[in-house]
Short mmCIF file of C-alpha atoms in Angstrom, two decimals:
data_model
loop_
_atom_site.label_atom_id
_atom_site.label_comp_id
_atom_site.label_asym_id
_atom_site.label_seq_id
_atom_site.Cartn_x
_atom_site.Cartn_y
_atom_site.Cartn_z
CA MET A 1 98.09 50.76 87.72
CA GLY A 2 95.09 50.28 89.97
CA ASP A 3 91.69 51.93 90.17
CA PRO A 4 91.55 55.75 90.29
CA GLN A 5 91.44 57.31 93.74
CA TYR A 6 90.03 60.52 95.25
CA LEU A 7 87.17 60.72 92.72
CA LYS A 8 84.25 61.36 95.07
CA TYR A 9 85.02 64.88 96.31
CA PRO A 10 84.50 67.67 95.63
CA GLN A 11 81.15 67.12 93.96
CA LEU A 12 80.97 69.52 91.02
CA ALA A 13 77.18 69.15 90.90
CA LEU A 14 77.09 71.25 94.09
CA ALA A 15 78.86 74.10 92.33
CA GLN A 16 76.24 73.93 89.56
CA SER A 17 73.48 74.02 92.20
CA LEU A 18 75.06 77.11 93.72
CA PHE A 19 75.27 78.74 90.29
CA THR A 20 71.60 78.01 89.70
CA LEU A 21 70.75 79.52 93.09
CA ALA A 22 72.65 82.77 92.45
CA SER A 23 72.22 83.21 88.69
CA PRO A 24 69.81 85.89 87.39
CA SER A 25 68.93 83.68 84.40
CA THR A 26 67.48 80.66 86.22
CA SER A 27 63.84 80.15 87.18
CA HIS A 28 62.44 80.44 90.69
CA SER A 29 61.54 76.74 90.79
CA ALA A 30 65.08 75.78 89.76
CA LYS A 31 66.46 78.04 92.49
CA GLN A 32 64.27 76.39 95.11
CA ALA A 33 65.34 72.91 94.02
CA SER A 34 69.01 73.97 94.06
CA LEU A 35 68.64 75.50 97.52
CA THR A 36 67.18 72.26 98.85
CA SER A 37 69.95 70.12 97.32
CA LEU A 38 72.62 72.55 98.56
CA GLN A 39 71.28 72.57 102.13
CA ASP A 40 70.95 68.79 102.14
CA ALA A 41 74.54 68.40 100.93
CA ILE A 42 75.87 70.84 103.54
CA ARG A 43 74.20 68.85 106.31
CA GLU A 44 75.03 65.41 104.90
CA HIS A 45 78.72 66.10 104.30
CA LYS A 46 79.23 68.41 107.32
CA MET A 47 80.41 71.24 105.07
CA ALA A 48 81.08 73.93 107.69
CA PRO A 49 83.85 75.77 105.76
CA LEU A 50 81.82 75.92 102.56
CA TYR A 51 78.71 77.02 104.47
CA ALA A 52 80.63 79.93 106.01
CA TYR A 53 82.26 80.75 102.67
CA LEU A 54 78.84 81.08 101.06
CA ALA A 55 76.37 82.29 103.66
CA HIS A 56 78.25 84.02 106.49
CA PRO A 57 76.43 87.30 107.29
CA HIS A 58 79.61 89.41 107.02
CA HIS A 59 81.75 87.84 104.31
CA GLY A 60 79.65 85.17 102.64
CA LYS A 61 79.89 85.09 98.86
CA ILE A 62 76.17 85.00 98.16
CA ASN A 63 74.73 87.28 100.78
CA ALA A 64 73.94 90.95 100.28
CA SER A 65 76.64 92.38 102.55
CA GLY A 66 79.58 90.14 101.75
CA GLU A 67 79.63 89.69 98.01
CA SER A 68 83.08 91.23 97.68
CA GLY A 69 84.53 89.99 100.94
CA SER A 70 87.30 87.43 101.08
CA ALA A 71 88.07 86.84 104.73
CA MET A 72 86.68 83.32 104.72
CA SER A 73 87.33 82.63 101.05
CA PRO A 74 89.32 79.40 100.77
CA THR A 75 91.88 80.86 98.39
CA LEU A 76 95.22 79.45 97.43
CA SER A 77 98.46 81.27 98.08
CA ARG A 78 101.53 79.11 98.54
CA ALA A 79 100.13 76.00 96.86
CA ASN A 80 99.61 77.80 93.54
CA PRO A 81 102.82 79.33 92.23
CA ASN A 82 101.10 80.72 89.13
CA THR A 83 98.62 83.09 90.79
CA SER A 84 100.66 86.14 89.87
CA SER A 85 100.57 85.56 86.13
CA SER A 86 97.39 85.16 84.13
CA GLY A 87 98.83 83.94 80.84
CA ALA A 88 97.78 84.74 77.31
CA THR A 89 95.13 82.06 77.00
CA LEU A 90 93.28 83.31 80.08
CA ARG A 91 92.81 86.89 78.95
CA ARG A 92 89.41 86.08 77.44
CA THR A 93 87.70 85.49 80.79
CA SER A 94 86.71 88.27 83.14
CA SER A 95 86.38 85.91 86.12
CA ILE A 96 90.12 85.22 86.08
CA ASN A 97 90.67 88.23 88.34
CA THR A 98 87.88 87.28 90.75
CA THR A 99 88.53 83.69 91.76
CA SER A 100 85.24 82.66 93.33
CA ILE A 101 82.72 79.90 93.10
CA VAL A 102 80.28 82.48 91.69
CA GLY A 103 82.89 84.55 89.84
CA VAL A 104 81.40 83.74 86.43
CA LEU A 105 78.34 85.82 87.33
CA GLY A 106 80.44 88.96 87.40
CA GLY A 107 78.76 90.22 90.56
CA LYS A 108 75.29 90.10 88.96
CA MET A 109 73.59 87.77 91.41
CA ASP A 110 69.91 87.18 92.00
CA ARG A 111 69.15 86.88 95.72
CA SER A 112 65.43 86.22 95.41
CA VAL A 113 66.11 82.79 96.94
CA ASP A 114 68.74 83.07 99.65
CA LEU A 115 70.87 80.57 101.53
CA PRO A 116 70.09 81.47 105.17
CA TRP A 117 72.78 81.59 107.81
CA ASP A 118 72.26 79.45 110.91
CA GLU A 119 74.93 79.99 113.56
CA ALA A 120 73.88 76.91 115.54
CA LEU A 121 74.06 74.72 112.44
CA TYR A 122 77.49 76.09 111.58
CA ASN A 123 78.82 75.38 115.09
CA GLU A 124 77.39 71.87 114.94
CA LEU A 125 79.00 71.17 111.59
CA LYS A 126 82.29 72.66 112.74
CA ALA A 127 82.29 70.45 115.84
CA ASP A 128 81.68 67.39 113.69
CA ASN A 129 84.60 68.36 111.44
CA GLU A 130 86.89 68.74 114.44
CA LYS A 131 85.88 65.29 115.74
CA GLU A 132 86.66 63.70 112.39
CA LEU A 133 90.01 65.48 112.17
CA ALA A 134 90.88 64.37 115.69
CA ALA A 135 90.06 60.76 114.80
CA ILE A 136 92.23 60.95 111.70
CA ALA A 137 95.08 62.50 113.68
CA LYS A 138 94.84 59.66 116.20
CA GLU A 139 94.86 57.10 113.39
CA GLU A 140 97.93 58.73 111.86
CA GLU A 141 99.70 58.78 115.20
CA GLU A 142 99.02 55.10 115.77
CA ALA A 143 100.18 54.30 112.24
CA THR A 144 103.40 56.20 112.87
CA GLU A 145 104.09 54.19 116.01
CA ARG A 146 102.96 50.72 114.99
CA ALA A 147 102.47 50.50 111.23
CA GLY A 148 104.35 51.40 108.08
CA GLU A 149 104.43 54.23 105.57
CA THR A 150 101.42 52.89 103.67
CA GLU A 151 99.13 53.22 106.68
CA ILE A 152 100.46 56.71 107.44
CA GLN A 153 99.73 57.85 103.89
CA ALA A 154 96.26 56.28 104.09
CA ALA A 155 95.49 58.44 107.13
CA GLN A 156 96.84 61.53 105.42
CA ALA A 157 94.73 60.74 102.37
CA LYS A 158 91.64 60.59 104.59
CA ARG A 159 92.45 64.07 105.88
CA ALA A 160 92.85 65.46 102.37
CA GLU A 161 89.57 63.89 101.26
CA LEU A 162 87.83 65.25 104.34
CA TYR A 163 88.88 68.80 103.53
CA ALA A 164 87.80 68.31 99.92
CA ARG A 165 84.44 66.97 101.09
CA ILE A 166 83.67 69.84 103.46
CA GLY A 167 84.77 72.54 101.00
CA ASP A 168 87.91 73.87 102.69
CA LYS A 169 89.89 74.75 99.58
CA ALA A 170 93.15 75.94 101.14
CA ALA A 171 93.42 73.04 103.57
CA ALA A 172 92.52 70.45 100.93
CA LEU A 173 95.16 71.79 98.54
CA ALA A 174 97.80 71.84 101.26
CA GLU A 175 97.07 68.24 102.29
CA PHE A 176 97.02 66.97 98.72
CA GLU A 177 100.35 68.68 98.06
CA LYS A 178 101.86 66.99 101.14
CA LEU A 179 100.49 63.68 99.95
CA GLN A 180 101.89 64.29 96.47
CA GLU A 181 105.38 64.86 97.86
CA LYS A 182 105.38 61.69 99.93
CA THR A 183 103.92 59.20 97.47
CA GLY A 184 106.15 57.50 94.94
CA ILE A 185 103.47 55.74 92.89
CA LEU A 186 102.88 57.43 89.55
CA ALA A 187 99.18 56.50 89.36
CA THR A 188 98.53 57.98 92.80
CA LYS A 189 100.38 61.15 91.87
CA ILE A 190 98.15 61.55 88.81
CA ASP A 191 95.01 60.92 90.89
CA ILE A 192 96.06 63.59 93.38
CA VAL A 193 96.65 66.18 90.66
CA LEU A 194 93.30 65.34 89.06
CA ALA A 195 91.64 65.89 92.44
CA ILE A 196 93.33 69.30 92.68
CA ILE A 197 92.02 70.15 89.19
CA ARG A 198 88.48 69.33 90.31
CA ILE A 199 88.93 71.59 93.34
CA ALA A 200 90.03 74.34 90.96
CA LEU A 201 86.99 73.75 88.74
CA PHE A 202 84.71 73.69 91.78
CA PHE A 203 85.91 77.10 92.95
CA ASP A 204 86.40 78.40 89.38
CA ASP A 205 90.13 78.96 89.88
CA LYS A 206 91.29 78.96 86.27
CA LEU A 207 94.95 79.63 87.01
CA LEU A 208 95.13 76.74 89.45
CA ALA A 209 93.43 74.47 86.93
CA ARG A 210 95.82 75.44 84.15
CA HIS A 211 98.90 74.89 86.33
CA ASN A 212 97.80 71.44 87.48
CA ILE A 213 96.66 70.31 84.06
CA ALA A 214 100.21 70.97 82.94
CA ARG A 215 101.48 68.94 85.92
CA ALA A 216 99.10 66.08 85.14
CA THR A 217 100.11 66.11 81.48
CA THR A 218 103.76 65.72 82.43
CA LEU A 219 102.94 62.83 84.76
CA VAL A 220 100.70 61.06 82.25
CA GLU A 221 103.29 61.35 79.50
CA SER A 222 105.87 59.78 81.78
CA GLY A 223 103.91 56.52 81.93
CA GLY A 224 100.24 57.04 82.83
CA ASP A 225 97.76 54.32 81.94
CA TRP A 226 94.94 54.60 79.39
CA ASP A 227 92.22 55.41 81.91
CA ARG A 228 94.04 58.33 83.51
CA ARG A 229 95.19 59.62 80.13
CA ASN A 230 91.58 59.54 78.96
CA ARG A 231 90.34 61.30 82.10
CA LEU A 232 92.91 64.06 81.69
CA LYS A 233 91.68 64.63 78.13
CA ALA A 234 88.18 65.37 79.44
CA TYR A 235 89.53 67.55 82.28
CA ASN A 236 91.65 69.58 79.88
CA GLY A 237 88.80 69.95 77.40
CA LEU A 238 86.45 71.27 80.05
CA HIS A 239 89.07 73.70 81.36
CA LEU A 240 89.73 75.02 77.85
CA LEU A 241 86.00 75.52 77.44
CA THR A 242 85.90 77.71 80.55
CA ILE A 243 88.66 79.98 79.20
CA ARG A 244 86.98 80.32 75.79
CA ALA A 245 89.54 78.25 73.91
CA HIS A 246 86.80 76.37 72.05
CA ASN A 247 89.07 75.56 69.10
CA LEU A 248 91.37 73.65 71.46
CA ALA A 249 88.57 72.20 73.58
CA ALA A 250 86.51 70.79 70.71
CA PRO A 251 88.93 67.99 69.62
CA LEU A 252 89.44 66.86 73.21
CA LEU A 253 85.75 66.87 74.13
CA LEU A 254 84.68 65.18 70.90
CA ASP A 255 87.34 62.49 71.32
CA SER A 256 86.13 61.92 74.88
CA LEU A 257 82.59 61.08 73.78
CA SER A 258 83.36 57.48 72.83
CA THR A 259 85.65 56.75 75.79
CA PHE A 260 84.20 58.88 78.58
CA THR A 261 84.86 57.59 82.10
CA SER A 262 85.06 60.84 84.07
CA ASN A 263 81.63 60.80 85.70
CA GLU A 264 83.10 62.69 88.64
CA LEU A 265 83.68 65.62 86.28
CA CYS A 266 80.26 65.98 84.65
CA PRO A 267 77.38 63.81 83.43
CA TYR A 268 77.70 62.31 79.96
CA SER A 269 74.75 64.38 78.73
CA SER A 270 76.59 67.55 79.74
CA LEU A 271 79.70 66.37 77.92
CA VAL A 272 77.60 65.91 74.77
CA VAL A 273 76.36 69.50 75.14
CA TYR A 274 79.88 70.89 75.69
CA ALA A 275 81.38 68.94 72.78
CA THR A 276 78.56 69.93 70.42
CA LEU A 277 78.75 73.64 71.24
CA ALA A 278 82.56 73.74 71.08
CA GLY A 279 82.57 71.92 67.76
CA ALA A 280 79.79 74.04 66.27
CA VAL A 281 81.54 77.32 66.96
CA SER A 282 85.12 76.34 66.11
CA LEU A 283 85.28 73.56 63.52
CA PRO A 284 85.40 74.19 59.74
CA ARG A 285 82.41 72.97 57.75
CA ARG A 286 83.86 69.61 56.69
CA ASP A 287 85.00 68.66 60.20
CA PHE A 288 81.76 70.04 61.63
CA LYS A 289 79.82 67.62 59.44
CA SER A 290 81.87 64.53 60.24
CA LYS A 291 82.66 65.16 63.92
CA VAL A 292 79.46 66.84 65.14
CA VAL A 293 76.51 66.55 62.77
CA ASP A 294 77.19 62.90 61.89
CA ALA A 295 78.98 61.84 65.09
CA PRO A 296 77.29 58.57 66.19
CA GLU A 297 77.64 59.43 69.89
CA ILE A 298 75.87 62.75 69.41
CA ARG A 299 73.21 61.39 67.06
CA ALA A 300 72.37 58.57 69.44
CA ILE A 301 71.55 61.10 72.16
CA PHE A 302 69.94 63.77 69.99
CA GLY A 303 67.89 61.19 68.10
CA ALA A 304 66.12 59.85 71.19
CA ASP A 305 62.44 60.79 71.14
CA SER A 306 61.87 60.26 74.84
CA ASP A 307 63.66 59.98 78.17
CA THR A 308 63.36 56.20 77.89
CA ASP A 309 65.11 56.13 74.52
CA ARG A 310 67.81 58.48 75.77
CA LEU A 311 68.52 56.29 78.80
CA LEU A 312 68.62 53.24 76.53
CA ALA A 313 71.18 54.99 74.37
CA LEU A 314 73.26 55.92 77.40
CA SER A 315 73.19 52.38 78.78
CA GLY A 316 74.08 50.77 75.45
CA ALA A 317 70.72 49.23 74.59
CA PRO A 318 69.19 49.70 71.14
CA SER A 319 67.11 52.83 70.98
CA ALA A 320 63.49 52.75 69.90
CA GLY A 321 63.61 56.37 68.82
CA THR A 322 64.76 57.99 65.63
CA GLY A 323 68.29 57.02 66.56
CA GLY A 324 70.03 59.90 64.92
CA GLN A 325 67.90 60.74 61.91
CA ASP A 326 68.28 64.41 61.07
CA GLU A 327 65.75 66.56 62.91
CA GLU A 328 62.73 67.50 60.85
CA MET A 329 62.70 71.27 60.52
CA THR A 330 59.57 73.31 60.74
CA GLY A 331 58.84 76.44 58.79
CA ASP A 332 58.85 77.53 55.17
CA ASP A 333 62.50 76.72 54.61
CA ASN A 334 62.06 72.92 54.82
CA ALA A 335 62.42 72.70 51.05
CA ALA A 336 65.98 73.95 51.31
CA LYS A 337 67.14 70.89 53.23
CA ASP A 338 69.98 69.10 51.51
CA GLU A 339 68.96 65.49 51.05
CA SER A 340 72.56 64.48 50.43
CA SER A 341 73.38 65.22 54.07
CA ALA A 342 71.34 62.28 55.28
CA THR A 343 73.45 59.45 56.69
CA PRO A 344 72.60 55.92 57.76
CA LYS A 345 70.97 55.53 61.14
CA PRO A 346 73.74 54.80 63.65
CA THR A 347 73.54 52.20 66.34
CA ALA A 348 73.23 53.25 69.95
CA VAL A 349 76.50 54.07 71.64
CA ASN A 350 77.54 51.41 74.12
CA LEU A 351 78.42 53.28 77.29
CA THR A 352 78.34 50.27 79.59
CA MET A 353 82.08 50.72 80.04
CA LEU A 354 81.42 54.05 81.73
CA ALA A 355 80.37 52.40 84.96
CA SER A 356 82.85 53.15 87.71
CA GLY A 357 83.08 51.61 91.15
CA SER A 358 79.93 49.70 92.08
CA ALA A 359 77.57 51.84 90.02
CA SER A 360 76.17 50.25 86.89
CA ALA A 361 75.85 52.03 83.57
CA GLU A 362 72.07 51.87 83.90
CA ALA A 363 72.18 53.64 87.27
CA GLN A 364 74.49 56.29 85.86
CA ALA A 365 72.19 56.78 82.89
CA ALA A 366 69.20 57.19 85.17
CA ALA A 367 71.06 59.90 87.09
CA GLU A 368 71.73 61.92 83.94
CA PRO A 369 70.17 65.41 83.84
CA LYS A 370 67.07 65.68 81.68
CA TYR A 371 67.87 67.90 78.73
CA ASP A 372 65.63 68.75 75.81
CA PHE A 373 68.18 68.30 73.04
CA LYS A 374 65.89 69.39 70.21
CA PRO A 375 67.11 73.03 70.10
CA LEU A 376 70.73 71.86 70.02
CA SER A 377 70.00 69.25 67.36
CA THR A 378 68.14 71.82 65.27
CA LEU A 379 71.00 74.28 65.68
CA ILE A 380 73.69 72.05 64.20
CA ASN A 381 71.53 70.54 61.46
CA SER A 382 70.02 73.84 60.31
CA LEU A 383 73.43 75.48 60.23
CA TYR A 384 74.86 72.72 58.06
CA THR A 385 71.87 72.56 55.70
CA GLY A 386 71.57 76.34 55.40
CA GLN A 387 68.14 76.74 56.99
CA TYR A 388 69.01 80.04 58.59
CA SER A 389 65.60 81.00 59.89
CA ALA A 390 65.39 77.74 61.86
CA PHE A 391 69.02 78.27 62.87
CA PHE A 392 68.30 81.67 64.43
CA ARG A 393 65.31 80.30 66.33
CA ALA A 394 67.35 77.36 67.57
CA LEU A 395 70.22 79.65 68.58
CA SER A 396 67.85 81.67 70.73
CA ALA A 397 66.55 78.49 72.36
CA VAL A 398 70.09 77.19 72.97
CA GLU A 399 71.01 80.49 74.62
CA THR A 400 68.01 80.27 76.94
CA ASN A 401 68.10 76.54 77.71
CA PHE A 402 71.81 75.77 77.75
CA LEU A 403 74.23 78.70 77.69
CA THR A 404 72.64 80.73 80.49
CA GLN A 405 71.91 77.68 82.63
CA ASP A 406 75.38 76.15 82.91
CA ARG A 407 78.20 77.57 85.04
CA PHE A 408 80.87 76.61 82.51
CA LEU A 409 79.02 78.23 79.58
CA TYR A 410 77.37 81.26 81.18
CA GLU A 411 80.35 83.59 81.03
CA HIS A 412 80.73 83.10 77.27
CA THR A 413 77.06 83.31 76.27
CA ARG A 414 77.20 86.61 74.38
CA TRP A 415 80.46 85.68 72.67
CA PHE A 416 79.11 82.30 71.55
CA VAL A 417 75.87 83.72 70.15
CA ARG A 418 77.80 86.44 68.29
CA GLU A 419 80.28 83.94 66.82
CA MET A 420 77.52 81.62 65.67
CA ARG A 421 75.73 84.49 63.92
CA LEU A 422 79.00 85.41 62.21
CA LYS A 423 79.49 81.80 61.13
CA ALA A 424 76.02 81.72 59.57
CA TYR A 425 76.54 85.05 57.79
CA THR A 426 79.91 83.91 56.41
CA GLN A 427 78.44 80.63 55.21
CA LEU A 428 75.57 82.29 53.37
CA LEU A 429 77.68 85.03 51.75
CA ALA A 430 80.26 82.52 50.57
CA SER A 431 77.77 81.38 47.93
CA TYR A 432 77.06 84.84 46.50
CA ARG A 433 78.90 87.79 45.07
CA THR A 434 75.96 90.08 45.75
CA VAL A 435 72.78 89.43 47.75
CA SER A 436 69.98 91.84 48.57
CA LEU A 437 69.49 92.85 52.18
CA SER A 438 65.80 92.01 52.00
CA SER A 439 66.50 88.50 50.70
CA MET A 440 69.17 87.89 53.33
CA ALA A 441 66.92 89.25 56.09
CA SER A 442 64.12 86.98 54.90
CA SER A 443 66.46 83.96 55.00
CA PHE A 444 67.33 84.67 58.63
CA GLY A 445 63.80 85.65 59.62
CA VAL A 446 64.75 89.16 60.78
CA SER A 447 64.10 92.72 59.62
CA VAL A 448 66.38 94.56 57.20
CA GLU A 449 67.16 97.20 59.83
CA TRP A 450 68.17 94.58 62.41
CA LEU A 451 70.33 92.72 59.89
CA ASP A 452 72.05 95.92 58.77
CA LYS A 453 72.82 96.82 62.37
CA ASP A 454 74.12 93.31 63.13
CA LEU A 455 76.33 93.03 60.05
CA ALA A 456 77.98 96.43 60.47
CA PRO A 457 80.31 95.55 63.41
CA PHE A 458 81.51 92.37 61.71
CA ILE A 459 82.29 94.26 58.50
CA ALA A 460 83.93 97.16 60.32
CA SER A 461 86.23 94.79 62.21
CA GLN A 462 87.02 92.97 58.92
CA ARG A 463 85.74 89.69 60.27
CA LEU A 464 83.18 89.58 57.47
CA GLN A 465 84.63 90.32 54.02
CA ALA A 466 81.68 92.25 52.63
CA THR A 467 80.27 95.74 52.13
CA ILE A 468 76.74 97.08 52.57
CA ASP A 469 75.18 99.42 50.01
CA ARG A 470 72.04 100.79 51.62
CA VAL A 471 71.18 102.85 48.54
CA GLN A 472 71.02 99.74 46.37
CA GLY A 473 69.96 97.58 49.31
CA VAL A 474 72.58 94.91 48.72
CA VAL A 475 75.46 93.19 50.49
CA SER A 476 78.50 92.62 48.28
CA THR A 477 81.19 90.14 49.19
CA VAL A 478 84.82 91.17 48.84
CA ARG A 479 86.68 88.38 47.08
CA GLY A 480 90.27 87.87 46.04
CA GLU A 481 91.91 89.40 49.11
CA GLY A 482 92.70 86.03 50.54
CA LYS A 483 94.39 84.68 47.40
CA GLY A 484 96.00 88.03 46.70
CA ARG A 485 97.48 88.09 50.18
CA GLN A 486 98.78 84.55 49.72
CA TYR A 487 100.35 85.52 46.38
CA ASN A 488 102.06 88.55 47.91
CA ASP A 489 103.32 86.42 50.80
CA VAL A 490 104.79 83.86 48.38
CA VAL A 491 106.51 86.57 46.34
CA ARG A 492 107.91 88.28 49.42
CA GLN A 493 109.10 85.06 51.06
CA GLY A 494 110.55 83.84 47.76
CA ASP A 495 112.47 87.09 47.35
CA GLN A 496 113.85 86.76 50.86
CA LEU A 497 114.89 83.17 50.15
CA ILE A 498 116.69 84.16 46.95
CA THR A 499 118.52 86.95 48.80
CA LYS A 500 119.65 84.52 51.49
CA LEU A 501 120.85 82.00 48.90
CA GLN A 502 122.83 84.68 47.10
CA LYS A 503 124.51 85.75 50.34
CA TYR A 504 125.25 82.12 51.16
CA GLY A 505 126.81 81.59 47.71
CA GLN A 506 129.03 84.64 48.17
CA VAL A 507 130.25 83.34 51.56
CA VAL A 508 130.99 79.90 50.11
CA ARG A 509 132.96 81.37 47.19
CA LEU A 510 134.92 83.64 49.56
CA ARG A 511 135.92 80.77 51.83
CA GLY A 512 136.92 78.68 48.83
CA SER A 513 139.24 81.43 47.58
CA GLU A 514 140.82 81.73 51.06
CA ARG A 515 141.64 78.01 51.10
CA SER A 516 143.20 78.21 47.64
#
């Protein structure tokens, strides 16, 4: 069906740079680096609309006076028919009501490093945009007079890509919708909708993303090729992650690890992080072991001892590192490690197929962000092996190094940390009928008072089937409710079925007597 189109813009890495610049949880050095990359991109791509949207002195999104303004916000009105209804699956995210490129921050922005407004620069960029638009209009006019429909659509596609490149959301969406109506090629229709989804992800418009993922799904199911079907899987998984549907996102993201081609969406290293976190918080223990802890794609990345080994793994070459051996845990709880969880060392994942366009897999691997995966590796392995003290330390490191540093994860940081603590508590208590608070606190490396305070909300909300006896200093698990509930359900449903069968028998006998 041809190579994918419209993949270059918008560049989602710019949205991450903007998040780093405005987030209160990022370091000053990271903010400075993000400011430099953002300014360079604005100049290189002539991004006048995005520059005004962000830094205008009166209604810019990241300046002190215009944080709540929307006069120059490139919002969608007519192109998104679903803006009036949020939907059940979007209720978990607070940013759904504040569609903005920095909406995930909830208004808590750090302006220690600011994006300065330069009126002369803005006018220069705007003039360049107008020249490009005039040239495209002239090309379209000539194509209308002398060429065919293909050349006309090519000019219109250039206009849509231009608006996507310079960050004019409303204009880009309008042009892509026009292009969608006029094209009859299924592959091109899918590419256009995928471009709209990336615009929605760039500006954190969750409703627009949901609507167009549904559109893309319909198109792909009507005859899309493998590559576009695979790309949509990654797009949908990332969108579900942003709306806190980790149980739905995990299968899609984990399946995408071995066939990932959507480099325009995120780097492969980031996909590994997203898939690991979604799987850790949502999958049951057996699936967690097979799909996350022992997943060869994840182990190949986590097992690399150095940047060189990691790049070798990404490019498909054999890794010289540990190659996926379980992380060695530090601390007194090493003896508790379950030797039976060890699995054979996997081979490096061959990601040479991920190269798109003229870029080689090696060049893509070299461009990957440099993550320290050790906290994440320790998190999943210590959770599975029951090394809860190491797990709590790793969870704190993951919160600091991953959750608070990524624009797709930031909004759900507190929820994720809370759910992972609950998962660890549930796993430990499943092995005991009664356990002392002091012993449990020692296992997690926390004080008895802190543990008591942390367990209480889970027990009160009945998410943890246990009771705390502070007089005896023990935590007692409440067993039998699950099976008892199932038994009562079977009895009740069986009684209803018998009643229905009796009524049906009476009706059949009555009709038989009428015929006789």
